mmCIF file of C-alpha atoms (C1' of nucleotides) and ligand atoms in Angstrom:
data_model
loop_
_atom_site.group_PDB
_atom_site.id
_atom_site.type_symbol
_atom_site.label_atom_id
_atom_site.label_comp_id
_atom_site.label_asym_id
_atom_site.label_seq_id
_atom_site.Cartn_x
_atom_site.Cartn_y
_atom_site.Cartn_z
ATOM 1 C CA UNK A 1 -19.085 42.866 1.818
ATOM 2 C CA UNK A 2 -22.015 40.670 1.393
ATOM 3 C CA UNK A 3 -23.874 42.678 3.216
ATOM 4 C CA UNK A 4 -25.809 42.725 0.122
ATOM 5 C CA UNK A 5 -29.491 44.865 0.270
ATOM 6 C CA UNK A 6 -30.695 46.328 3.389
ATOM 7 C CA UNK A 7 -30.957 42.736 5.015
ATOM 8 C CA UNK A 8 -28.619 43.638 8.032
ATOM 9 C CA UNK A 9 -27.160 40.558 8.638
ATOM 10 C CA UNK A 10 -26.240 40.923 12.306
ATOM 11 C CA UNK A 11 -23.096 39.191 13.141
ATOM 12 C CA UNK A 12 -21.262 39.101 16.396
ATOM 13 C CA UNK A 13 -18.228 41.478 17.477
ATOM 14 C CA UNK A 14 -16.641 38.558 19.790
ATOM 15 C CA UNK A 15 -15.506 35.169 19.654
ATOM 16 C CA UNK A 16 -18.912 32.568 19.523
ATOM 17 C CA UNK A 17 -18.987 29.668 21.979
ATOM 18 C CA UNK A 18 -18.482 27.231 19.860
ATOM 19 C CA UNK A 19 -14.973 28.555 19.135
ATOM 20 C CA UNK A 20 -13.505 27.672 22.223
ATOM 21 C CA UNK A 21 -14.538 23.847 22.049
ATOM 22 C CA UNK A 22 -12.572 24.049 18.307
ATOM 23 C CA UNK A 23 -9.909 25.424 20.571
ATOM 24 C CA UNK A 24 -9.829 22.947 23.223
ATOM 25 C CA UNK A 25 -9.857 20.017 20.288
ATOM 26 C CA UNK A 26 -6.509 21.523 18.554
ATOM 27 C CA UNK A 27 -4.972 21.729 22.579
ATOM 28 C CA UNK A 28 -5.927 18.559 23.021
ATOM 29 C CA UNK A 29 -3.770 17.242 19.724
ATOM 30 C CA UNK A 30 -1.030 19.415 20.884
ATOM 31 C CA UNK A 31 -0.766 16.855 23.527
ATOM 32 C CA UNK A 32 -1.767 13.826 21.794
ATOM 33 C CA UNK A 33 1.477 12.817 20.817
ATOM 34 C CA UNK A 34 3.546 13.231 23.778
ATOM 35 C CA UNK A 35 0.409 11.115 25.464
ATOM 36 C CA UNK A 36 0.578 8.306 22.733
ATOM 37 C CA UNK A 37 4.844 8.160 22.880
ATOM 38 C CA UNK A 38 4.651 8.122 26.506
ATOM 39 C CA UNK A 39 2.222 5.260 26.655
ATOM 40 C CA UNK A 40 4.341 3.525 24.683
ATOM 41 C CA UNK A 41 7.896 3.990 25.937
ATOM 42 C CA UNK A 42 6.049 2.781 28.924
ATOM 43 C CA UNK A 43 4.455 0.022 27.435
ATOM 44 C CA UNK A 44 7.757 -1.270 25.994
ATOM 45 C CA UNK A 45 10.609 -0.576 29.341
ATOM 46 C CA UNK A 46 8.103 -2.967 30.542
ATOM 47 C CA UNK A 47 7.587 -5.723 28.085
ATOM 48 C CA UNK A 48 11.309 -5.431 26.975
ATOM 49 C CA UNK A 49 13.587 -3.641 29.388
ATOM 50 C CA UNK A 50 13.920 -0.938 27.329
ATOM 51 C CA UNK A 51 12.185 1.290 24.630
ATOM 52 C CA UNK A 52 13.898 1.594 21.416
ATOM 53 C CA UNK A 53 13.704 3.639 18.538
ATOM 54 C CA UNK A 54 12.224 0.580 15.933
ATOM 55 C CA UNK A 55 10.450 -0.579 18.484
ATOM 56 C CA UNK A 56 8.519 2.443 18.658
ATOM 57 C CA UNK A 57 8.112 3.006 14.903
ATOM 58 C CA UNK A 58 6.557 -0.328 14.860
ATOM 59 C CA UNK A 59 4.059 0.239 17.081
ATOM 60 C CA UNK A 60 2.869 3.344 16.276
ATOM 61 C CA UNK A 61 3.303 2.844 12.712
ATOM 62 C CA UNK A 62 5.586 5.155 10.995
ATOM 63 C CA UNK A 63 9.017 5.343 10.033
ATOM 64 C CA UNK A 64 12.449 5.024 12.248
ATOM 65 C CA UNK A 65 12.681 8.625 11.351
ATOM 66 C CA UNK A 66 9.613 10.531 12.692
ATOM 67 C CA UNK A 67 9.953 8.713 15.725
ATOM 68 C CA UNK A 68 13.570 9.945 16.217
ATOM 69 C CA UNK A 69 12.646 13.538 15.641
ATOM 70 C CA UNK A 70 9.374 13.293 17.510
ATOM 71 C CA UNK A 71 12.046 11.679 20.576
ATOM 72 C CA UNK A 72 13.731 15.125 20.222
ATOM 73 C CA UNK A 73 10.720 17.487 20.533
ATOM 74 C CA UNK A 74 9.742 15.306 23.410
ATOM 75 C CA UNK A 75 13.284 16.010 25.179
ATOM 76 C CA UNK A 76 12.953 19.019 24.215
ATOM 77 C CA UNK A 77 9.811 19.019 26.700
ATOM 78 C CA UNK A 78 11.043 17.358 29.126
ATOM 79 C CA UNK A 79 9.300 13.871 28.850
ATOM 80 C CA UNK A 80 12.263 11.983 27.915
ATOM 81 C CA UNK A 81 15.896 11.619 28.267
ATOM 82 C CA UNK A 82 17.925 10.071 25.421
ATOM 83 C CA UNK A 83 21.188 9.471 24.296
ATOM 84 C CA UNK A 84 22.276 9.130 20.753
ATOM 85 C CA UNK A 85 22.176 5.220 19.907
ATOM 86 C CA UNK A 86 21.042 4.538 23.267
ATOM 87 C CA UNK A 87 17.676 3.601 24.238
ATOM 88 C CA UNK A 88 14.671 6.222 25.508
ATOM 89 C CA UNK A 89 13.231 6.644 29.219
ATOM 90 C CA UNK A 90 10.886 8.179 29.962
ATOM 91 C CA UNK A 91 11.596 11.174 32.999
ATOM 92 C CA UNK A 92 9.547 11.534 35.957
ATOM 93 C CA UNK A 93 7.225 14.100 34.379
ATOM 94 C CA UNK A 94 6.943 11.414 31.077
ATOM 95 C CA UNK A 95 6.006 8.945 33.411
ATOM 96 C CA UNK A 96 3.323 10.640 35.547
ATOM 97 C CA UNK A 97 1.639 11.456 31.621
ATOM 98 C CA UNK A 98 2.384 7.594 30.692
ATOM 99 C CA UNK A 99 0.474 6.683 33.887
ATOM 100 C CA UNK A 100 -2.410 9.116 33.575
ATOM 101 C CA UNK A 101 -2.979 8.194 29.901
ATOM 102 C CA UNK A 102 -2.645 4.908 30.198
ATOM 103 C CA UNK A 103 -5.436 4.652 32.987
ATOM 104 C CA UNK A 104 -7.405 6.945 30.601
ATOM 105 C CA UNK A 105 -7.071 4.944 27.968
ATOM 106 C CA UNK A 106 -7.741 1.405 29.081
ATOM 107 C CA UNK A 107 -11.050 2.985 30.588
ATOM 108 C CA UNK A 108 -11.910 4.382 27.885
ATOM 109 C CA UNK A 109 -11.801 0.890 25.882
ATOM 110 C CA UNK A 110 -13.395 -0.999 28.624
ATOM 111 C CA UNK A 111 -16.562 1.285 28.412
ATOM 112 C CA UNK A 112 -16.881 1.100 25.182
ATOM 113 C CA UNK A 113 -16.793 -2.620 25.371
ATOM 114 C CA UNK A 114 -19.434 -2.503 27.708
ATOM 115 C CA UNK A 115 -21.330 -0.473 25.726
ATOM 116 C CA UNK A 116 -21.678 -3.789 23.497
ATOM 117 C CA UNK A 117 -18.658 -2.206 20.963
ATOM 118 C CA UNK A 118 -16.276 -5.215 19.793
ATOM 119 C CA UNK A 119 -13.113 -5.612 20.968
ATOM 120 C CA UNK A 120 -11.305 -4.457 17.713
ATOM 121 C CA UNK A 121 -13.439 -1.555 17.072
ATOM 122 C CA UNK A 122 -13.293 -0.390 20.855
ATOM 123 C CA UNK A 123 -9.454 -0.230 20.277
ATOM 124 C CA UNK A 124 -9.890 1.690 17.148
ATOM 125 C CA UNK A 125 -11.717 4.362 17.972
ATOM 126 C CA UNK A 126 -10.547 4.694 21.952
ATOM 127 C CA UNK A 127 -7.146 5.374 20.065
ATOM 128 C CA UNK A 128 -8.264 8.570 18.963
ATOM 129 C CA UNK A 129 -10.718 9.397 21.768
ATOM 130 C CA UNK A 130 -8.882 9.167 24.257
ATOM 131 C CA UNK A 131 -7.209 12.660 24.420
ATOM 132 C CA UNK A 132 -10.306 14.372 24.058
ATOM 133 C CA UNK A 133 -12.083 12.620 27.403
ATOM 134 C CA UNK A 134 -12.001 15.138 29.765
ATOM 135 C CA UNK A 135 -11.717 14.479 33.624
ATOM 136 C CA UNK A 136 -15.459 14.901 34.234
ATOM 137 C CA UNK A 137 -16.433 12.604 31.206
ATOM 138 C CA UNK A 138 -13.919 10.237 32.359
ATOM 139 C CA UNK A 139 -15.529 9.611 35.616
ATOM 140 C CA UNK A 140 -19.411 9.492 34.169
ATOM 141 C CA UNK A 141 -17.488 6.558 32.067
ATOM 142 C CA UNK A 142 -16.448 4.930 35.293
ATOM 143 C CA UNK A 143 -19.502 5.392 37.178
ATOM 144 C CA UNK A 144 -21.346 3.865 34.001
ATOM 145 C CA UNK A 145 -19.294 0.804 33.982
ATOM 146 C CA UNK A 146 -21.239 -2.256 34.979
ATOM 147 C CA UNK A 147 -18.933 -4.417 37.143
ATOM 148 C CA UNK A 148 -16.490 -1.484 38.691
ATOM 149 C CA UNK A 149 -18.444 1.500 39.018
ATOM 150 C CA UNK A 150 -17.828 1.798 42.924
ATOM 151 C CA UNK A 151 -14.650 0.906 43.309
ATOM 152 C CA UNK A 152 -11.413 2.463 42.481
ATOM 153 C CA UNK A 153 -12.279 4.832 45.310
ATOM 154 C CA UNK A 154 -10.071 2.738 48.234
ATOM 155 C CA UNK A 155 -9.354 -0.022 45.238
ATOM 156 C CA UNK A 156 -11.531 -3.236 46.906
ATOM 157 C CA UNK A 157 -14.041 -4.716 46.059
ATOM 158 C CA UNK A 158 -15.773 -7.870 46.351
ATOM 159 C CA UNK B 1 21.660 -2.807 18.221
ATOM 160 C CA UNK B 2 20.958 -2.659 22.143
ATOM 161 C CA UNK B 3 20.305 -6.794 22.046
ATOM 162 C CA UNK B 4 23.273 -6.482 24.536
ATOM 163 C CA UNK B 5 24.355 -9.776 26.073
ATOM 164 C CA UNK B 6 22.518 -12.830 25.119
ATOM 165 C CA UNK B 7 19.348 -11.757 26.319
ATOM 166 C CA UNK B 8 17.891 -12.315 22.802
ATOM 167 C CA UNK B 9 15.251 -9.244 22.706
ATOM 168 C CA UNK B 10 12.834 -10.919 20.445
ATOM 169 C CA UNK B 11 10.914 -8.452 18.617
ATOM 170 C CA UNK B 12 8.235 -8.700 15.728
ATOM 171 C CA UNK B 13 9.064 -8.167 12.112
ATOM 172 C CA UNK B 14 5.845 -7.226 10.961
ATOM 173 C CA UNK B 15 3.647 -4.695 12.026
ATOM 174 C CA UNK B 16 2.088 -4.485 15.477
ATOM 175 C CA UNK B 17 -1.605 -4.823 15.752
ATOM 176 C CA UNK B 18 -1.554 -1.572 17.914
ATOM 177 C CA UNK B 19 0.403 0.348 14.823
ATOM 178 C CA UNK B 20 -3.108 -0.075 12.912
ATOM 179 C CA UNK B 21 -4.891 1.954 15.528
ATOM 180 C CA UNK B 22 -2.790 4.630 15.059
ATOM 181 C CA UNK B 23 -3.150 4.802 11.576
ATOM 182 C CA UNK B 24 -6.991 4.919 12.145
ATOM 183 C CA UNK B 25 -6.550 7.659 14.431
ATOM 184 C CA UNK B 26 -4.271 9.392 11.896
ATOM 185 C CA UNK B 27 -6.820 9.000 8.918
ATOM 186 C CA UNK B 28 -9.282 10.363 11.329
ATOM 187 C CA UNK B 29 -7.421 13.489 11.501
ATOM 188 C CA UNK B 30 -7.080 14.218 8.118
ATOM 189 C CA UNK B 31 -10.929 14.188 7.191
ATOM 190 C CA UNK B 32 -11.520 16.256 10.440
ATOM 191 C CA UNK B 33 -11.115 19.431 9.585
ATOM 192 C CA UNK B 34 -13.539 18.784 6.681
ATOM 193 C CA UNK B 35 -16.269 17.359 8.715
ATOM 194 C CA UNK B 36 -15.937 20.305 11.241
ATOM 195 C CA UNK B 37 -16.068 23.270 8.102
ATOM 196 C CA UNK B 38 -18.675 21.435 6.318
ATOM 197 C CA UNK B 39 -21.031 21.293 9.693
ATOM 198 C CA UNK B 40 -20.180 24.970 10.028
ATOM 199 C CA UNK B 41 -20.547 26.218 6.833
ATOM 200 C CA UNK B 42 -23.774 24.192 6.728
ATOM 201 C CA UNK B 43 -24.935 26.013 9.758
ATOM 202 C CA UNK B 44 -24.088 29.078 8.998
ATOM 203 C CA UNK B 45 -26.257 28.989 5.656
ATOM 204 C CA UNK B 46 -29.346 28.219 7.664
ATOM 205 C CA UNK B 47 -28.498 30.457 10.446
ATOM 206 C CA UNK B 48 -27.682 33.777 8.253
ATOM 207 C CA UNK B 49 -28.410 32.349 4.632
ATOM 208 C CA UNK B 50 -24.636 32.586 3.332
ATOM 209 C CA UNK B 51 -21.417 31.494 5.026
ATOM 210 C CA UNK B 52 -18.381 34.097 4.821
ATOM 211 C CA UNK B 53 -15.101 33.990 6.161
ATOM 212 C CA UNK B 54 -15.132 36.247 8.785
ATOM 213 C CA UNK B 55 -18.487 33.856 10.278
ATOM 214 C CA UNK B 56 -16.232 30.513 9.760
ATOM 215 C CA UNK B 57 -13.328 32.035 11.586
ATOM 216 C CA UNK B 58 -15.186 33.445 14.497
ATOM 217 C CA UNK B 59 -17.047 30.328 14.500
ATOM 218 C CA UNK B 60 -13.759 27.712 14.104
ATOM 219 C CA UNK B 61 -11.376 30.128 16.876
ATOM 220 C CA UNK B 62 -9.545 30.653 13.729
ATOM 221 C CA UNK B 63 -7.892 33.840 12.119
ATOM 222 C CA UNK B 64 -9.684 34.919 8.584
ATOM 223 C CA UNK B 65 -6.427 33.466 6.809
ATOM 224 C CA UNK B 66 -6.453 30.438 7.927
ATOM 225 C CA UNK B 67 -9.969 29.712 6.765
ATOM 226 C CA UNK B 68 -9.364 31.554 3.393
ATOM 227 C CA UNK B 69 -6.633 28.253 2.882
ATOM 228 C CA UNK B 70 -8.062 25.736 4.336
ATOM 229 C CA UNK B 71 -11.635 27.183 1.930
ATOM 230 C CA UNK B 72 -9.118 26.379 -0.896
ATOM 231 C CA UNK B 73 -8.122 22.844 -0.036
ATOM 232 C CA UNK B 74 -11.520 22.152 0.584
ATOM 233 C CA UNK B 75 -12.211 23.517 -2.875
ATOM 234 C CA UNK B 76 -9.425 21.072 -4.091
ATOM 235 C CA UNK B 77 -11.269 17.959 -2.418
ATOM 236 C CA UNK B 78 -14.560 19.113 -4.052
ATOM 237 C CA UNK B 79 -16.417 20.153 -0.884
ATOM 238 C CA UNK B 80 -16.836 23.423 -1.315
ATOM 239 C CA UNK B 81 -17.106 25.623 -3.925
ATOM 240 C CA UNK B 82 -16.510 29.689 -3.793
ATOM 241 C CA UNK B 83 -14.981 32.118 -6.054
ATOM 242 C CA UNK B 84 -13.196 35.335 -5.097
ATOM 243 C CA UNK B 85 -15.084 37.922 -2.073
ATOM 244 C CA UNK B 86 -17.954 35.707 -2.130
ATOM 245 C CA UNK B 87 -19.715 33.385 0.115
ATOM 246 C CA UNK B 88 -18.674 29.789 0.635
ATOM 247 C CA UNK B 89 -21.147 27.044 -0.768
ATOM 248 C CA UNK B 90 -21.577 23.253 0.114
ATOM 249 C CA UNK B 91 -21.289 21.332 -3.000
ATOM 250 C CA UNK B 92 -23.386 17.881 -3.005
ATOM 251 C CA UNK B 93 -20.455 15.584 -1.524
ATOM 252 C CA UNK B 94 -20.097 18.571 1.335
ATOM 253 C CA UNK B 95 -23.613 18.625 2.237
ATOM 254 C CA UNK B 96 -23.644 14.635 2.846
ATOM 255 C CA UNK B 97 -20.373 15.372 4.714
ATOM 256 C CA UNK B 98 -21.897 17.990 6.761
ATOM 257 C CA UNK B 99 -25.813 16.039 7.151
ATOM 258 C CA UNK B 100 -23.609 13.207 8.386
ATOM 259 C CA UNK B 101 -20.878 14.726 10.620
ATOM 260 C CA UNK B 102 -23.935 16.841 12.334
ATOM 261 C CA UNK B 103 -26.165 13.947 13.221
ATOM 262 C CA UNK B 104 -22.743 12.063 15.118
ATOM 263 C CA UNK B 105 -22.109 15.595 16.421
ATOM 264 C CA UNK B 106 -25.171 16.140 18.266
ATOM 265 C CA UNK B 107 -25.530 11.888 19.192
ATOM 266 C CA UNK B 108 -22.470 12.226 21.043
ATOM 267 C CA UNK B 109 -23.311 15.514 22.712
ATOM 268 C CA UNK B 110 -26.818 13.549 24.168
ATOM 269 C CA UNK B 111 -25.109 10.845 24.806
ATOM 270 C CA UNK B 112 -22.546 12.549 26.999
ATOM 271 C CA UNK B 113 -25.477 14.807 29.034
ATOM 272 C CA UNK B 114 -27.454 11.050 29.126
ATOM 273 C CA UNK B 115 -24.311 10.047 30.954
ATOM 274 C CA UNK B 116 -24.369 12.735 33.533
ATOM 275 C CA UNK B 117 -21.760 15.057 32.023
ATOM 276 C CA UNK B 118 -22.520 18.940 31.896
ATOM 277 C CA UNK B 119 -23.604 20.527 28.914
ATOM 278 C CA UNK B 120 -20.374 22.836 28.679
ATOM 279 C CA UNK B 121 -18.202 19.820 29.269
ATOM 280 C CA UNK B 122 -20.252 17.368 26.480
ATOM 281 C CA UNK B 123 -19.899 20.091 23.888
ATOM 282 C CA UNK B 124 -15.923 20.383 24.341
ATOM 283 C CA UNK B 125 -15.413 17.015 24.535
ATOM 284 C CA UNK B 126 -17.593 15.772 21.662
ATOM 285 C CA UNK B 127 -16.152 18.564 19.756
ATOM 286 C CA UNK B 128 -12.850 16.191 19.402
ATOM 287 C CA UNK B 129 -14.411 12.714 20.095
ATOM 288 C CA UNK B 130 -17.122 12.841 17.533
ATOM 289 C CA UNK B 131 -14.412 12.356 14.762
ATOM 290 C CA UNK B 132 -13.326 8.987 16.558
ATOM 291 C CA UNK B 133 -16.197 7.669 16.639
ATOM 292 C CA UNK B 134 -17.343 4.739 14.224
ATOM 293 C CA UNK B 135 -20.587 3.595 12.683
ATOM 294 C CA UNK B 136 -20.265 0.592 15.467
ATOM 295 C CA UNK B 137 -19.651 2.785 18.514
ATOM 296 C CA UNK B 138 -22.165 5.434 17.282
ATOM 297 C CA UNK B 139 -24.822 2.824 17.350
ATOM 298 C CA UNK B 140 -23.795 1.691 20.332
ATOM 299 C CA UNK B 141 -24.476 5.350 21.987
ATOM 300 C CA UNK B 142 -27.828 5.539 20.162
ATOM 301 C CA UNK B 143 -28.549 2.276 21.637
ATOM 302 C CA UNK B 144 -27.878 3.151 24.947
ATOM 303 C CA UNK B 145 -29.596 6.331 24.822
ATOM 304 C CA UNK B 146 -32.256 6.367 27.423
ATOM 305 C CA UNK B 147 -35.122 7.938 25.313
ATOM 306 C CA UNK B 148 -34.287 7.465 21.677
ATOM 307 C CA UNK B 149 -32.998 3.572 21.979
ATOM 308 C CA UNK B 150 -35.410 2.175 19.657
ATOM 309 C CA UNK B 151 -36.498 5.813 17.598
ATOM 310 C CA UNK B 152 -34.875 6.352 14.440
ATOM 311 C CA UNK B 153 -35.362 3.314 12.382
ATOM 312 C CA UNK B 154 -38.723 4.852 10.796
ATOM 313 C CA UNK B 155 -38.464 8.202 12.713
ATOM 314 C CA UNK B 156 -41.648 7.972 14.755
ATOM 315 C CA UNK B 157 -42.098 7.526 18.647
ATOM 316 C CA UNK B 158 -44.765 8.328 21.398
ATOM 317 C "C1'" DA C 1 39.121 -8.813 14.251
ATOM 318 C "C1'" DA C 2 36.630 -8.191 9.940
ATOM 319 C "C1'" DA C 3 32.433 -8.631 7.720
ATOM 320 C "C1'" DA C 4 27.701 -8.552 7.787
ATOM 321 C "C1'" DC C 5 23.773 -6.879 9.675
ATOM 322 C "C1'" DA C 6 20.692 -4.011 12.337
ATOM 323 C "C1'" DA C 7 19.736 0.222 14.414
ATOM 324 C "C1'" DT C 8 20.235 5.031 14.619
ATOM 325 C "C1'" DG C 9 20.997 9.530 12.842
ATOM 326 C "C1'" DT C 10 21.029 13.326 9.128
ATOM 327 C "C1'" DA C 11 19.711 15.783 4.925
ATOM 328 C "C1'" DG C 12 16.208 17.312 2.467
ATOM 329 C "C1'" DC C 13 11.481 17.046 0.768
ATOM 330 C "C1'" DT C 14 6.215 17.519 1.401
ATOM 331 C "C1'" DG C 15 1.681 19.004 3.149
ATOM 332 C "C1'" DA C 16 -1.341 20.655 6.701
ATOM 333 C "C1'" DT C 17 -2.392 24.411 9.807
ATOM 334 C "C1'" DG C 18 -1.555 28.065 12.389
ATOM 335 C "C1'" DC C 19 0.030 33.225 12.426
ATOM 336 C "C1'" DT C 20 0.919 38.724 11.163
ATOM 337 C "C1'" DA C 21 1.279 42.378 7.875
ATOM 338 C "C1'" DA C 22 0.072 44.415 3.722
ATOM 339 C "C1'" DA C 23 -2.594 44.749 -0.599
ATOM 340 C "C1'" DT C 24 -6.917 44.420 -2.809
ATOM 341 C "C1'" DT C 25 -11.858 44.501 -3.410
ATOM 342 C "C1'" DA C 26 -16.524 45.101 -1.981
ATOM 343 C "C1'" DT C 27 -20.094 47.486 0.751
ATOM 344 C "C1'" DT C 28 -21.926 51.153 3.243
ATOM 345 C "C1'" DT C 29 -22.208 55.992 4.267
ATOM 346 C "C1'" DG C 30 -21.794 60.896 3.909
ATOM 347 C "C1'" DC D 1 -20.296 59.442 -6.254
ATOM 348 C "C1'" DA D 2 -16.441 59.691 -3.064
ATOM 349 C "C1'" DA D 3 -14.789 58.413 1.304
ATOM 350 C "C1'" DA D 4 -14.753 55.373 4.905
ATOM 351 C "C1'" DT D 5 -15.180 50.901 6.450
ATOM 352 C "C1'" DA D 6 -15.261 46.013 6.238
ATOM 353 C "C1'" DA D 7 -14.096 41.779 4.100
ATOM 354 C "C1'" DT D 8 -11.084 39.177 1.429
ATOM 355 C "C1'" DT D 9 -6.876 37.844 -0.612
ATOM 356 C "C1'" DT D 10 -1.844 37.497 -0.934
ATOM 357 C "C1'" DA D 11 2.861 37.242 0.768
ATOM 358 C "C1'" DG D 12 5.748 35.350 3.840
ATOM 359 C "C1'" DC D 13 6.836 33.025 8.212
ATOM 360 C "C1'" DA D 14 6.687 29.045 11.673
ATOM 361 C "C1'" DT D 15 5.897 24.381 13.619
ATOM 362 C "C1'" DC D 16 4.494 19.711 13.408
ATOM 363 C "C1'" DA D 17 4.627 15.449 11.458
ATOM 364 C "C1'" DG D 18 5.000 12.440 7.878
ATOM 365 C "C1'" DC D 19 8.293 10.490 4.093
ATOM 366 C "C1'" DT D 20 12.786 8.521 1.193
ATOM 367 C "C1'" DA D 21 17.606 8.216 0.595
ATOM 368 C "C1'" DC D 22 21.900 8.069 2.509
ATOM 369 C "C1'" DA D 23 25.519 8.190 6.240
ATOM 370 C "C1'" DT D 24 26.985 6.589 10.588
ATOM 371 C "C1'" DT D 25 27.339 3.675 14.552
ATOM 372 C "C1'" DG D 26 26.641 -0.408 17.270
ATOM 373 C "C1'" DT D 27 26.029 -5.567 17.576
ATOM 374 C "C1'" DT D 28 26.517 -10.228 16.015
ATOM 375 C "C1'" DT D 29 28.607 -13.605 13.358
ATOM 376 C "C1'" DT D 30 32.135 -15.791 11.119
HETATM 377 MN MN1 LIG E 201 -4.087 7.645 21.389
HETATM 378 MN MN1 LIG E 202 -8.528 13.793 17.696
HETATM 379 MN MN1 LIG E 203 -18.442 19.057 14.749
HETATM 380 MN MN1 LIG E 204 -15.176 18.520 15.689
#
DNA sequence: AAAACAATGTAGCTGATGCTAAATTATTTG
DNA sequence: CAAATAATTTAGCATCAGCTACATTGTTTT
């Protein structure tokens, strides 16, 4: 089909290179979520004392209800424990992904504002980044950061 | 509900600043899929001289179905135009799509290797990031690239 | 305690993206 | 040219993730 004339157009038999990085991208959005709700029910037992539902919706902009069904999957997964009409917490394995992303996250904004990036736009686009850093990127951002590319490793520094 | 005692939760009535990110990163998502077929089909044609389904879903890690709908949405939003069992064609707005979404592509690949990161590892992660990243913060990577800092206003260096 | 209000939950819709299986059409080969 | 092969399309399914409208429950106020 297409194979029009006597042109041969030689195509390959297995998946290309290049298909697995697609791949990778749609894991990483798999994840995104959980990553993004996690940060957030952290962000807010902290602020508040206790994540709620419209609390949530407001912050992550969308309605009441996509965050309660969202809440389910998540239970569902084991990253939160909920009670109808009570408020969300986050379980042990929700809070080691909180932790992780959050850390992530906040260095991914600070090298972007070091980068010269403003403040707003930094936020912006780390938003999204984020959950496609990888481990190994996510140090070569560290190490590239002006003031704190040392430490971290015992936590001191001058 | 959940403002037990007195202990007067105060909580915003308007939107969060963070909810805007989200909606960024959201938006984002929704032209991504365009961005990544348009570079692909766009490659394809230069590689092989036609793009076909079978090459976009090798290429994407996608089965031949998928790319047969997503072909027709694409269709819909006037980036590509096809008719039936023949090849796929960049229309004028997908070509500026693709140009575009190839040049960020390939920035944030070299800026990842400039930052130490392995080739494999730049090409996974910039296969997400590359969406997420903004006029500002893409300029900011050119900028900091080591070589090509000050290249690229009139296109000629040493 | 009843009423008013705010939060939460449920029902039902939509669109995007993925899939497998089967039908159709085009290309290549004998 | 007919058969075999390869590509494409269609049908039908699933999940995620958003929404509005409405029902229910909890909290605050009177
Ligand atoms: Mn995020
Ligand atoms: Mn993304
Ligand atoms: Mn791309
Ligand atoms: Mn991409």
């Amino acid at each position: 089909m297409t194979l029009k004339k006597n042109v041969r157009t030689i195509r390959s038999p297995q998946p290309l290179p290049q298909a697995e990085e697609h791949r990778q991208t749609r894991r990483d959005h798999a994840v995104e979520i959980a990553e993004d709700y996690a940060e957030a029910i952290a962000d807010l037992t902290l602020e508040t004392g206790e994540a709620r539902v419209v609390d949530l919706a407001r912050r992550l902009g969308v309605t009441h209800v996509t965050v309660n069904r969202t809440i389910a999957r998540l239970q569902r997964d084991g990253f939160v424990s909920s009670q109808p009409y009570r408020a969300i917490f986050l379980t042990e394995k929700g809070r080691r992904l909180a932790s992780a992303s959050k850390r992530r996250h906040e260095l991914v904004v600070a090298f972007l504002i070091s980068l010269g990036v403003s403040e707003r736009v930094a936020r912006l686009d780390a938003e999204g980044m984020e959950h496609h850093v990888s481990a190994e990127t996510l140090a070569a951002f560290q190490a590239a950061l002006p003031r704190t590319g040392q430490e971290g490793r015992k936590g001191q520094e001058g």
